């Protein structure tokens, strides 16, 4: 298995000028271009990674394919893979705080959020390592003297394209299942947040993962991502990101008849009925909407509120939003960090302008936040709420990916369901009510792959995750994900010594 030698631990002030991770070691790029990573909160230099060339990507894919074909991982017992995955989980558990601080600095996510998220990641490796040991085929009835059974085998080399908003969580959700099934992988993280993925590959190798089984190439989507999708040695593509890029990935996969999973955009409804205690409704809506500054695919972007409590809710929600603390992501008291980039901030501000032009009422926020040194250059945006929103408005239909929330009235249960489904997306939703019957009725009629009741954002390795419609297809988590990383084979065995020669003496019978 992988190297077991003790290496000096990286710290937050060293070891961030990284290279690709290929075949169990850091590898220099064939090109000279670098991705410079800066803090979205302060603009300070955080590190750099290579901007991959096609040759870099090909080298990573060849490494993964060689490892797969050797059988060093793909053909060992599931129990042995489970042991390594548990070692990875243990190694990561010891480094949770480091990775939390790193990704907090790179993405601007508050450290409190990142610690909570990172602390759970070992569970994915333990879960998938465990259930892979129970991945069984089946014996099936077959007419005559035959024995027929099915078996699961790893697919081969999996190409993973992961986003910047949850750099490790989304990668780990895919990676743990793919590795547990026996595959090799090549990860292409977002060019905005590649550092933690590169360092995680080193950690996994040091914990016992054989060289070449996990490779990471940093680079931009239009070069590295396209090269990965077009590689003839890639057997499956797993993509999380924007819809336009998702269409390109799906098209590349279709051209080569390669399996693909897509997790794309969202415009999640948060449906609040009037029997929900107001403090819980307000706190729940704020949690759904403003975690990660609204930069998640399941962010509660549309708050649907029953008519009878609408006005009181909007006022309480306004007060809650205005009390949210913007600040340094490394400060545990910070509630809301910056957006990821200047480009993203300008995009979100343009949507706020669109909302005003469409006639929505700005309840609060709407401007770039003015913070003192050293955060004055950060991409901070005030928590923003619109009310009197027409469901047909662009701000209610298009994914904004920022802390911009639409509050929309509904009359009754049927109206709530209609409004919740009035979108082309179908990833996440939540229903808030004390009526258990209504909770189940409404949840079953909302067109979303994930529906929470009286909560939002919660995730678990055993609970499937994926969307409908323009939110993509395929599932992370659970048995569905593990089986999707395998190919199911049917084996049919003749049991009798007697064999009927179909063409025996056929010439004489037919023409004699």
Short mmCIF file of C-alpha atoms in Angstrom, two decimals:
data_model
loop_
_atom_site.label_atom_id
_atom_site.label_comp_id
_atom_site.label_asym_id
_atom_site.label_seq_id
_atom_site.Cartn_x
_atom_site.Cartn_y
_atom_site.Cartn_z
CA UNK A 1 0.00 0.00 0.00
CA UNK A 2 1.04 3.67 0.21
CA UNK A 3 4.02 5.17 1.96
CA UNK A 4 3.94 4.99 5.72
CA UNK A 5 6.93 7.20 6.47
CA UNK A 6 6.38 10.08 8.85
CA UNK A 7 6.35 13.49 7.19
CA UNK A 8 6.50 16.90 8.82
CA UNK A 9 3.02 18.36 9.25
CA UNK A 10 2.24 21.35 7.09
CA UNK A 11 1.10 24.46 8.88
CA UNK A 12 -0.92 27.48 7.84
CA UNK A 13 2.09 29.57 6.92
CA UNK A 14 4.02 27.02 4.85
CA UNK A 15 3.55 24.39 2.20
CA UNK A 16 0.93 26.17 0.11
CA UNK A 17 2.87 26.61 -3.15
CA UNK A 18 1.78 23.25 -4.48
CA UNK A 19 2.11 21.07 -7.58
CA UNK A 20 -0.19 18.46 -9.08
CA UNK A 21 -0.48 15.19 -7.16
CA UNK A 22 0.16 12.31 -9.56
CA UNK A 23 1.15 8.69 -8.89
CA UNK A 24 1.67 9.18 -5.17
CA UNK A 25 3.76 12.35 -5.25
CA UNK A 26 3.67 16.03 -6.09
CA UNK A 27 4.56 16.50 -9.75
CA UNK A 28 5.63 19.62 -11.63
CA UNK A 29 3.42 20.87 -14.44
CA UNK A 30 4.50 20.76 -18.07
CA UNK A 31 3.53 24.42 -18.26
CA UNK A 32 4.66 27.48 -16.34
CA UNK A 33 1.29 29.12 -15.60
CA UNK A 34 0.15 29.17 -11.97
CA UNK A 35 -3.19 29.66 -10.27
CA UNK A 36 -2.66 32.31 -7.59
CA UNK A 37 -4.99 31.86 -4.64
CA UNK A 38 -5.93 34.98 -2.68
CA UNK A 39 -8.15 35.49 0.34
CA UNK A 40 -11.61 36.77 -0.66
CA UNK A 41 -11.74 38.48 2.75
CA UNK A 42 -8.49 40.44 2.63
CA UNK A 43 -6.84 39.88 -0.74
CA UNK A 44 -3.73 38.39 0.89
CA UNK A 45 -1.74 35.69 -0.92
CA UNK A 46 -2.66 32.22 0.31
CA UNK A 47 -0.77 29.97 -2.07
CA UNK A 48 -0.67 28.73 -5.63
CA UNK A 49 -1.15 25.66 -7.78
CA UNK A 50 -0.33 24.76 -11.38
CA UNK A 51 -2.67 25.70 -14.21
CA UNK A 52 -2.77 22.28 -15.84
CA UNK A 53 -1.90 21.55 -19.43
CA UNK A 54 -3.45 18.74 -21.46
CA UNK A 55 -0.21 16.80 -20.91
CA UNK A 56 -0.62 17.16 -17.14
CA UNK A 57 -4.14 15.78 -17.27
CA UNK A 58 -3.08 12.91 -19.50
CA UNK A 59 -0.28 12.02 -17.08
CA UNK A 60 -2.75 11.88 -14.19
CA UNK A 61 -5.18 9.72 -16.18
CA UNK A 62 -2.40 7.33 -17.24
CA UNK A 63 -1.34 7.05 -13.59
CA UNK A 64 -4.91 6.25 -12.52
CA UNK A 65 -5.40 3.76 -15.34
CA UNK A 66 -2.12 1.97 -14.59
CA UNK A 67 -3.03 1.67 -10.93
CA UNK A 68 -6.47 0.33 -11.83
CA UNK A 69 -5.17 -2.20 -14.33
CA UNK A 70 -2.51 -3.43 -11.91
CA UNK A 71 -5.21 -4.56 -9.49
CA UNK A 72 -3.36 -3.08 -6.50
CA UNK A 73 -6.63 -1.47 -5.44
CA UNK A 74 -9.29 -2.62 -7.89
CA UNK A 75 -8.88 -6.35 -7.23
CA UNK A 76 -8.13 -6.49 -3.51
CA UNK A 77 -10.76 -7.61 -1.02
CA UNK A 78 -13.35 -5.06 0.09
CA UNK A 79 -12.26 -5.66 3.68
CA UNK A 80 -8.74 -4.54 2.79
CA UNK A 81 -10.04 -1.41 1.08
CA UNK A 82 -12.17 -0.77 4.14
CA UNK A 83 -9.06 -0.88 6.33
CA UNK A 84 -7.31 1.77 4.21
CA UNK A 85 -10.40 3.99 4.07
CA UNK A 86 -10.62 3.86 7.85
CA UNK A 87 -6.95 4.85 8.05
CA UNK A 88 -7.70 7.84 5.80
CA UNK A 89 -10.60 8.76 8.08
CA UNK A 90 -8.35 8.56 11.16
CA UNK A 91 -5.61 10.63 9.51
CA UNK A 92 -8.07 13.30 8.42
CA UNK A 93 -9.71 13.42 11.85
CA UNK A 94 -6.35 14.46 13.28
CA UNK A 95 -6.05 17.28 10.73
CA UNK A 96 -9.62 18.61 10.75
CA UNK A 97 -8.67 21.95 12.23
CA UNK A 98 -5.90 22.53 9.70
CA UNK A 99 -8.12 21.78 6.70
CA UNK A 100 -10.97 23.81 8.19
CA UNK A 101 -8.71 26.85 8.60
CA UNK A 102 -7.27 26.41 5.11
CA UNK A 103 -10.61 26.19 3.32
CA UNK A 104 -12.05 28.96 5.48
CA UNK A 105 -9.22 31.22 4.32
CA UNK A 106 -9.54 30.16 0.67
CA UNK A 107 -13.34 30.33 0.35
CA UNK A 108 -14.21 32.95 2.96
CA UNK A 109 -16.54 30.53 4.76
CA UNK A 110 -16.66 31.30 8.50
CA UNK A 111 -14.44 29.00 10.52
CA UNK A 112 -17.41 27.90 12.63
CA UNK A 113 -19.10 26.54 9.51
CA UNK A 114 -15.98 24.88 8.19
CA UNK A 115 -15.12 23.15 11.44
CA UNK A 116 -18.63 21.73 11.68
CA UNK A 117 -18.47 20.51 8.09
CA UNK A 118 -14.93 19.12 8.18
CA UNK A 119 -15.54 17.33 11.46
CA UNK A 120 -18.01 15.02 9.72
CA UNK A 121 -15.98 14.08 6.65
CA UNK A 122 -14.32 11.00 8.20
CA UNK A 123 -17.81 9.50 8.42
CA UNK A 124 -17.97 9.16 4.61
CA UNK A 125 -14.88 6.98 4.44
CA UNK A 126 -16.00 4.81 7.35
CA UNK A 127 -19.51 4.45 5.97
CA UNK A 128 -18.58 3.56 2.39
CA UNK A 129 -15.71 1.34 3.46
CA UNK A 130 -18.18 -0.54 5.63
CA UNK A 131 -21.05 -0.97 3.20
CA UNK A 132 -18.69 -1.96 0.37
CA UNK A 133 -17.98 -5.10 2.38
CA UNK A 134 -21.65 -5.98 1.99
CA UNK A 135 -21.88 -5.21 -1.74
CA UNK A 136 -23.33 -8.53 -2.86
CA UNK A 137 -24.40 -9.94 -6.17
CA UNK A 138 -27.41 -12.23 -6.46
CA UNK A 139 -28.34 -15.64 -7.79
CA UNK A 140 -31.16 -15.40 -10.31
CA UNK A 141 -33.53 -18.04 -11.74
CA UNK A 142 -32.57 -19.33 -15.20
CA UNK A 143 -34.42 -21.95 -17.27
CA UNK A 144 -32.66 -25.24 -17.78
CA UNK A 145 -29.41 -26.66 -16.42
CA UNK A 146 -27.75 -23.33 -15.75
CA UNK A 147 -26.56 -21.33 -12.77
CA UNK A 148 -26.93 -17.56 -13.17
CA UNK A 149 -25.59 -14.87 -10.86
CA UNK A 150 -24.63 -11.20 -10.85
CA UNK A 151 -21.53 -9.47 -9.54
CA UNK A 152 -20.40 -5.89 -9.05
CA UNK A 153 -17.05 -4.73 -10.42
CA UNK A 154 -15.37 -1.31 -10.28
CA UNK A 155 -15.89 0.85 -13.37
CA UNK A 156 -12.30 1.99 -13.93
CA UNK A 157 -10.95 5.53 -13.88
CA UNK A 158 -13.38 8.16 -12.59
CA UNK A 159 -12.93 11.82 -13.49
CA UNK A 160 -14.23 14.18 -10.81
CA UNK A 161 -14.78 17.90 -11.34
CA UNK A 162 -15.51 19.60 -8.03
CA UNK A 163 -16.56 23.16 -7.11
CA UNK A 164 -15.14 25.88 -4.88
CA UNK A 165 -18.01 26.34 -2.43
CA UNK A 166 -17.47 23.04 -0.56
CA UNK A 167 -13.96 22.10 -1.70
CA UNK A 168 -13.55 19.00 0.45
CA UNK A 169 -17.13 18.01 1.35
CA UNK A 170 -18.24 17.56 -2.25
CA UNK A 171 -15.00 15.86 -3.24
CA UNK A 172 -15.17 13.47 -0.28
CA UNK A 173 -18.82 12.54 -0.98
CA UNK A 174 -17.74 11.33 -4.42
CA UNK A 175 -14.29 10.05 -3.53
CA UNK A 176 -15.24 7.79 -0.63
CA UNK A 177 -17.82 5.90 -2.68
CA UNK A 178 -15.61 5.65 -5.77
CA UNK A 179 -12.64 4.32 -3.80
CA UNK A 180 -14.75 1.91 -1.77
CA UNK A 181 -15.99 0.36 -5.01
CA UNK A 182 -12.39 -0.17 -6.18
CA UNK A 183 -12.00 2.59 -8.74
CA UNK A 184 -9.07 4.92 -9.38
CA UNK A 185 -9.78 8.66 -9.64
CA UNK A 186 -8.52 11.88 -11.14
CA UNK A 187 -9.86 14.97 -9.37
CA UNK A 188 -9.92 18.39 -11.04
CA UNK A 189 -10.86 20.84 -8.25
CA UNK A 190 -12.06 24.36 -8.92
CA UNK A 191 -9.32 26.76 -9.96
CA UNK A 192 -10.52 29.01 -7.12
CA UNK A 193 -9.95 26.45 -4.37
CA UNK A 194 -7.52 23.67 -5.33
CA UNK A 195 -5.21 23.63 -2.31
CA UNK A 196 -7.09 21.38 0.08
CA UNK A 197 -7.76 18.73 -2.59
CA UNK A 198 -4.04 18.52 -3.42
CA UNK A 199 -3.09 18.22 0.25
CA UNK A 200 -5.82 15.66 0.87
CA UNK A 201 -4.38 13.43 -1.87
CA UNK A 202 -1.04 13.50 -0.04
CA UNK A 203 -2.77 12.64 3.24
CA UNK A 204 -4.65 9.72 1.65
CA UNK A 205 -1.46 8.29 0.12
CA UNK A 206 0.41 8.61 3.42
CA UNK A 207 -2.50 6.80 5.11
CA UNK A 208 -2.09 3.78 2.84
CA UNK A 209 -3.84 4.50 -0.46
CA UNK A 210 -1.64 3.04 -3.22
CA UNK A 211 0.16 5.38 -5.59
CA UNK A 212 -1.91 6.32 -8.62
CA UNK A 213 -5.29 5.48 -7.13
CA UNK A 214 -6.00 9.14 -6.32
CA UNK A 215 -4.57 11.86 -8.53
CA UNK A 216 -5.33 15.60 -8.42
CA UNK A 217 -4.65 18.09 -11.21
CA UNK A 218 -5.29 21.78 -10.63
CA UNK A 219 -6.42 23.86 -13.54
CA UNK A 220 -9.20 25.71 -15.29
CA UNK A 221 -12.31 24.08 -16.64
CA UNK A 222 -11.87 25.16 -20.23
CA UNK A 223 -8.51 23.39 -20.42
CA UNK A 224 -8.02 20.81 -17.67
CA UNK A 225 -11.70 20.02 -17.23
CA UNK A 226 -12.27 19.56 -20.93
CA UNK A 227 -9.16 17.39 -21.29
CA UNK A 228 -10.32 15.17 -18.42
CA UNK A 229 -13.80 14.74 -19.91
CA UNK A 230 -12.38 13.92 -23.33
CA UNK A 231 -9.82 11.38 -22.14
CA UNK A 232 -10.37 7.94 -23.64
CA UNK A 233 -9.31 6.25 -20.42
CA UNK A 234 -12.02 7.90 -18.31
CA UNK A 235 -14.91 5.50 -17.62
CA UNK A 236 -17.15 7.86 -15.65
CA UNK A 237 -17.41 11.61 -15.12
CA UNK A 238 -18.75 13.10 -11.90
CA UNK A 239 -19.43 16.84 -12.02
CA UNK A 240 -20.74 19.39 -9.53
CA UNK A 241 -21.06 22.97 -10.74
CA UNK A 242 -22.98 25.36 -12.94
CA UNK A 243 -25.59 24.42 -15.51
CA UNK A 244 -23.77 25.60 -18.63
CA UNK A 245 -20.61 23.71 -17.72
CA UNK A 246 -22.81 20.72 -16.85
CA UNK A 247 -24.26 20.70 -20.36
CA UNK A 248 -20.77 20.64 -21.82
CA UNK A 249 -19.74 17.78 -19.53
CA UNK A 250 -22.89 15.79 -20.40
CA UNK A 251 -22.27 16.36 -24.10
CA UNK A 252 -18.65 15.17 -23.84
CA UNK A 253 -19.79 12.07 -21.94
CA UNK A 254 -22.55 11.32 -24.46
CA UNK A 255 -20.12 11.52 -27.36
CA UNK A 256 -18.11 8.68 -25.82
CA UNK A 257 -21.00 6.78 -24.17
CA UNK A 258 -19.43 7.38 -20.76
CA UNK A 259 -21.43 7.35 -17.53
CA UNK A 260 -21.95 10.79 -16.02
CA UNK A 261 -23.40 12.21 -12.82
CA UNK A 262 -24.36 15.89 -12.61
CA UNK A 263 -25.18 18.00 -9.57
CA UNK A 264 -26.06 21.42 -10.94
CA UNK A 265 -27.88 24.54 -9.80
CA UNK A 266 -30.80 25.07 -7.47
CA UNK A 267 -33.42 27.55 -6.31
CA UNK A 268 -34.61 25.86 -3.16
CA UNK A 269 -38.02 26.76 -1.71
CA UNK A 270 -38.41 27.07 2.06
CA UNK A 271 -42.13 26.55 2.71
CA UNK A 272 -43.27 28.01 6.04
CA UNK A 273 -46.80 27.28 7.25
CA UNK A 274 -48.50 29.41 9.85
CA UNK A 275 -48.39 26.75 12.58
CA UNK A 276 -44.58 26.93 12.76
CA UNK A 277 -43.41 28.81 15.89
CA UNK A 278 -42.22 32.18 14.63
CA UNK A 279 -38.75 32.13 16.26
CA UNK A 280 -38.10 28.72 14.71
CA UNK A 281 -39.43 29.83 11.32
CA UNK A 282 -37.19 32.90 11.29
CA UNK A 283 -34.10 31.07 12.54
CA UNK A 284 -34.72 28.21 10.12
CA UNK A 285 -35.13 30.54 7.15
CA UNK A 286 -31.94 32.42 8.07
CA UNK A 287 -30.01 29.16 8.38
CA UNK A 288 -31.37 27.91 5.06
CA UNK A 289 -30.64 31.18 3.28
CA UNK A 290 -27.45 32.72 4.60
CA UNK A 291 -25.12 29.82 5.43
CA UNK A 292 -22.04 30.14 3.18
CA UNK A 293 -23.31 33.59 2.13
CA UNK A 294 -25.93 31.80 0.05
CA UNK A 295 -23.24 30.12 -2.05
CA UNK A 296 -24.66 26.59 -1.97
CA UNK A 297 -26.83 24.75 -4.48
CA UNK A 298 -29.49 24.06 -1.83
CA UNK A 299 -29.50 27.57 -0.38
CA UNK A 300 -33.02 28.61 0.65
CA UNK A 301 -33.34 31.26 -2.03
CA UNK A 302 -37.16 31.38 -2.08
CA UNK A 303 -38.93 31.73 1.26
CA UNK A 304 -42.60 30.86 0.76
CA UNK A 305 -44.63 32.17 3.70
CA UNK A 306 -48.32 31.63 4.43
CA UNK A 307 -50.42 34.77 4.03
CA UNK A 308 -51.63 34.92 7.64
CA UNK A 309 -48.08 35.33 9.04
CA UNK A 310 -46.36 36.97 6.07
CA UNK A 311 -46.00 40.53 7.33
CA UNK A 312 -44.91 39.58 10.84
CA UNK A 313 -42.45 37.06 9.42
CA UNK A 314 -40.88 39.57 7.03
CA UNK A 315 -40.27 42.06 9.82
CA UNK A 316 -38.77 39.44 12.14
CA UNK A 317 -36.69 38.05 9.26
CA UNK A 318 -35.40 41.54 8.48
CA UNK A 319 -34.26 42.01 12.08
CA UNK A 320 -32.60 38.61 12.06
CA UNK A 321 -30.72 39.35 8.83
CA UNK A 322 -29.54 42.75 10.06
CA UNK A 323 -28.16 41.13 13.21
CA UNK A 324 -25.98 38.70 11.26
CA UNK A 325 -22.32 39.45 11.95
CA UNK A 326 -20.10 39.97 8.90
CA UNK A 327 -16.41 39.72 9.56
CA UNK A 328 -13.12 37.88 9.41
CA UNK A 329 -13.76 34.22 8.43
CA UNK A 330 -11.12 33.08 10.95
CA UNK A 331 -13.06 34.68 13.83
CA UNK A 332 -15.40 32.13 15.50
CA UNK A 333 -17.92 34.92 16.15
CA UNK A 334 -18.32 35.68 12.42
CA UNK A 335 -21.64 34.56 10.93
CA UNK A 336 -21.18 35.63 7.32
CA UNK A 337 -18.02 35.78 5.25
CA UNK A 338 -17.32 37.27 1.83
CA UNK A 339 -18.33 36.04 -1.58
CA UNK A 340 -15.67 34.02 -3.36
CA UNK A 341 -14.52 36.62 -5.88
CA UNK A 342 -14.92 40.07 -7.38
CA UNK A 343 -16.73 38.49 -10.32
CA UNK A 344 -19.22 36.72 -8.09
CA UNK A 345 -19.87 39.88 -6.07
CA UNK A 346 -20.55 41.88 -9.24
CA UNK A 347 -22.89 39.18 -10.49
CA UNK A 348 -24.89 39.18 -7.26
CA UNK A 349 -25.06 42.99 -7.22
CA UNK A 350 -26.37 42.89 -10.79
CA UNK A 351 -29.21 40.63 -9.65
CA UNK A 352 -30.09 43.03 -6.86
CA UNK A 353 -30.38 45.76 -9.49
CA UNK A 354 -32.56 43.46 -11.60
CA UNK A 355 -34.82 42.80 -8.62
CA UNK A 356 -35.34 46.52 -8.04
CA UNK A 357 -36.03 47.07 -11.75
CA UNK A 358 -38.56 44.23 -11.70
CA UNK A 359 -40.46 45.96 -8.90
CA UNK A 360 -39.58 43.80 -5.91
CA UNK A 361 -39.42 45.56 -2.53
CA UNK A 362 -35.96 45.71 -0.93
CA UNK A 363 -36.50 44.92 2.74
CA UNK A 364 -32.85 45.13 3.79
CA UNK A 365 -29.32 44.93 2.46
CA UNK A 366 -28.64 45.35 -1.22
CA UNK A 367 -25.15 46.85 -1.00
CA UNK A 368 -21.54 45.90 -0.68
CA UNK A 369 -20.73 45.85 3.04
CA UNK A 370 -18.23 48.43 4.28
CA UNK A 371 -15.83 46.84 6.73
CA UNK A 372 -12.68 48.25 8.28
CA UNK A 373 -9.09 47.09 7.80
CA UNK A 374 -7.99 44.49 6.89
CA UNK A 375 -11.36 43.51 5.39
CA UNK A 376 -12.07 46.65 3.37
CA UNK A 377 -10.98 44.94 0.14
CA UNK A 378 -13.05 41.82 0.84
CA UNK A 379 -16.00 40.82 -1.31
CA UNK A 380 -18.61 41.29 1.42
CA UNK A 381 -22.29 41.76 0.64
CA UNK A 382 -25.02 42.70 3.10
CA UNK A 383 -27.66 40.02 3.75
CA UNK A 384 -30.38 41.03 1.28
CA UNK A 385 -34.11 40.32 1.41
CA UNK A 386 -36.74 41.10 -1.21
CA UNK A 387 -40.48 40.92 -0.53
CA UNK A 388 -43.49 41.39 -2.81
CA UNK A 389 -41.71 39.16 -5.28
CA UNK A 390 -43.60 37.88 -8.30
CA UNK A 391 -42.66 34.23 -8.85
CA UNK A 392 -41.99 34.98 -12.53
CA UNK A 393 -39.29 37.56 -11.72
CA UNK A 394 -35.73 36.68 -12.66
CA UNK A 395 -34.61 36.98 -9.04
CA UNK A 396 -37.14 34.26 -8.18
CA UNK A 397 -36.23 31.99 -11.09
CA UNK A 398 -32.48 32.23 -11.67
CA UNK A 399 -29.75 30.97 -9.36
CA UNK A 400 -27.98 33.97 -7.83
CA UNK A 401 -25.52 32.15 -5.56
CA UNK A 402 -25.29 34.88 -2.97
CA UNK A 403 -27.07 36.18 0.15
CA UNK A 404 -30.10 37.43 -1.80
CA UNK A 405 -33.46 36.04 -0.69
CA UNK A 406 -36.97 36.32 -2.14
CA UNK A 407 -39.98 36.17 0.19
CA UNK A 408 -43.19 35.07 -1.58
CA UNK A 409 -46.71 34.75 -0.16
CA UNK A 410 -48.89 31.67 -0.48
CA UNK A 411 -52.52 31.07 0.47
CA UNK A 412 -52.88 27.38 1.28
CA UNK A 413 -51.25 24.00 0.85
CA UNK A 414 -52.04 23.69 -2.85
CA UNK A 415 -50.74 27.18 -3.54
CA UNK A 416 -47.53 26.45 -1.63
CA UNK A 417 -46.89 23.31 -3.67
CA UNK A 418 -47.57 25.16 -6.94
CA UNK A 419 -45.15 27.95 -6.06
CA UNK A 420 -42.49 25.56 -4.76
CA UNK A 421 -42.53 23.73 -8.09
CA UNK A 422 -42.60 26.87 -10.24
CA UNK A 423 -38.93 26.55 -11.21
CA UNK A 424 -36.84 24.50 -13.61
CA UNK A 425 -34.60 23.39 -10.73
CA UNK A 426 -35.27 20.50 -8.39
CA UNK A 427 -32.40 19.94 -5.96
CA UNK A 428 -33.42 20.89 -2.40
CA UNK A 429 -36.47 22.16 -0.48
CA UNK A 430 -37.71 22.36 3.07
CA UNK A 431 -41.17 22.29 4.65
CA UNK A 432 -41.86 23.87 8.02
CA UNK A 433 -45.02 22.82 9.86
CA UNK A 434 -46.24 21.14 13.05
CA UNK A 435 -48.89 19.17 11.11
CA UNK A 436 -47.30 15.78 10.48
CA UNK A 437 -49.81 14.80 7.81
CA UNK A 438 -49.30 18.05 5.93
CA UNK A 439 -45.53 17.67 6.19
CA UNK A 440 -45.65 14.32 4.38
CA UNK A 441 -48.26 15.42 1.84
CA UNK A 442 -46.34 18.52 0.83
CA UNK A 443 -42.92 16.84 0.83
CA UNK A 444 -44.18 14.10 -1.49
CA UNK A 445 -45.48 16.66 -4.01
CA UNK A 446 -42.44 18.95 -4.15
CA UNK A 447 -40.27 18.29 -7.18
CA UNK A 448 -36.92 18.15 -5.39
CA UNK A 449 -34.43 15.37 -4.84
CA UNK A 450 -33.90 16.35 -1.19
CA UNK A 451 -36.73 17.59 1.04
CA UNK A 452 -36.15 18.47 4.68
CA UNK A 453 -38.98 18.83 7.19
CA UNK A 454 -38.42 21.46 9.90
CA UNK A 455 -34.74 21.74 8.98
CA UNK A 456 -32.42 22.50 6.06
CA UNK A 457 -28.91 21.73 4.74
CA UNK A 458 -28.47 18.56 6.80
CA UNK A 459 -26.39 15.84 5.13
CA UNK A 460 -25.40 12.27 5.97
CA UNK A 461 -23.34 9.65 4.14
CA UNK A 462 -26.27 7.21 4.12
CA UNK A 463 -28.87 9.70 2.80
CA UNK A 464 -28.98 10.05 -0.99
CA UNK A 465 -28.24 13.47 -2.45
CA UNK A 466 -29.11 14.60 -5.97
CA UNK A 467 -31.65 16.53 -7.96
CA UNK A 468 -34.25 16.55 -10.70
CA UNK A 469 -34.74 18.69 -13.80
CA UNK A 470 -32.10 21.34 -14.37
CA UNK A 471 -30.46 20.35 -11.09
CA UNK A 472 -28.97 17.29 -12.79
CA UNK A 473 -29.18 13.55 -12.29
CA UNK A 474 -27.50 10.77 -10.35
CA UNK A 475 -26.98 10.45 -6.62
CA UNK A 476 -24.27 10.98 -4.06
CA UNK A 477 -24.43 9.13 -0.72
CA UNK A 478 -25.96 5.84 0.25
CA UNK A 479 -26.13 2.52 -1.57
CA UNK A 480 -27.23 4.28 -4.75
CA UNK A 481 -23.90 6.09 -4.98
CA UNK A 482 -21.79 3.01 -4.22
CA UNK A 483 -23.57 0.89 -6.84
CA UNK A 484 -23.31 3.72 -9.39
CA UNK A 485 -19.53 3.44 -9.11
CA UNK A 486 -19.70 -0.21 -10.16
CA UNK A 487 -20.65 -2.08 -13.32
CA UNK A 488 -23.03 -4.97 -12.76
CA UNK A 489 -22.20 -8.15 -14.62
CA UNK A 490 -24.33 -11.20 -15.33
CA UNK A 491 -22.59 -14.59 -15.31
CA UNK A 492 -24.37 -17.66 -16.78
CA UNK A 493 -22.81 -21.10 -16.22
CA UNK A 494 -23.86 -24.32 -17.99
CA UNK A 495 -24.04 -27.12 -15.41
CA UNK A 496 -24.52 -30.20 -17.61
CA UNK A 497 -21.84 -32.07 -19.58
CA UNK A 498 -24.23 -32.34 -22.51
CA UNK A 499 -23.87 -29.63 -25.13
CA UNK A 500 -26.24 -29.21 -28.04
CA UNK A 501 -24.38 -28.27 -31.23
CA UNK A 502 -26.74 -25.77 -32.78
CA UNK A 503 -25.08 -26.05 -36.18
CA UNK A 504 -24.28 -29.75 -35.96
CA UNK A 505 -24.80 -31.46 -39.31
CA UNK A 506 -26.78 -28.41 -40.44
CA UNK A 507 -25.43 -28.53 -44.04
CA UNK A 508 -26.65 -32.04 -44.78
CA UNK A 509 -30.01 -31.41 -43.13
CA UNK A 510 -30.64 -28.25 -45.03
CA UNK A 511 -29.28 -29.03 -48.50
CA UNK A 512 -28.77 -32.75 -48.72
#
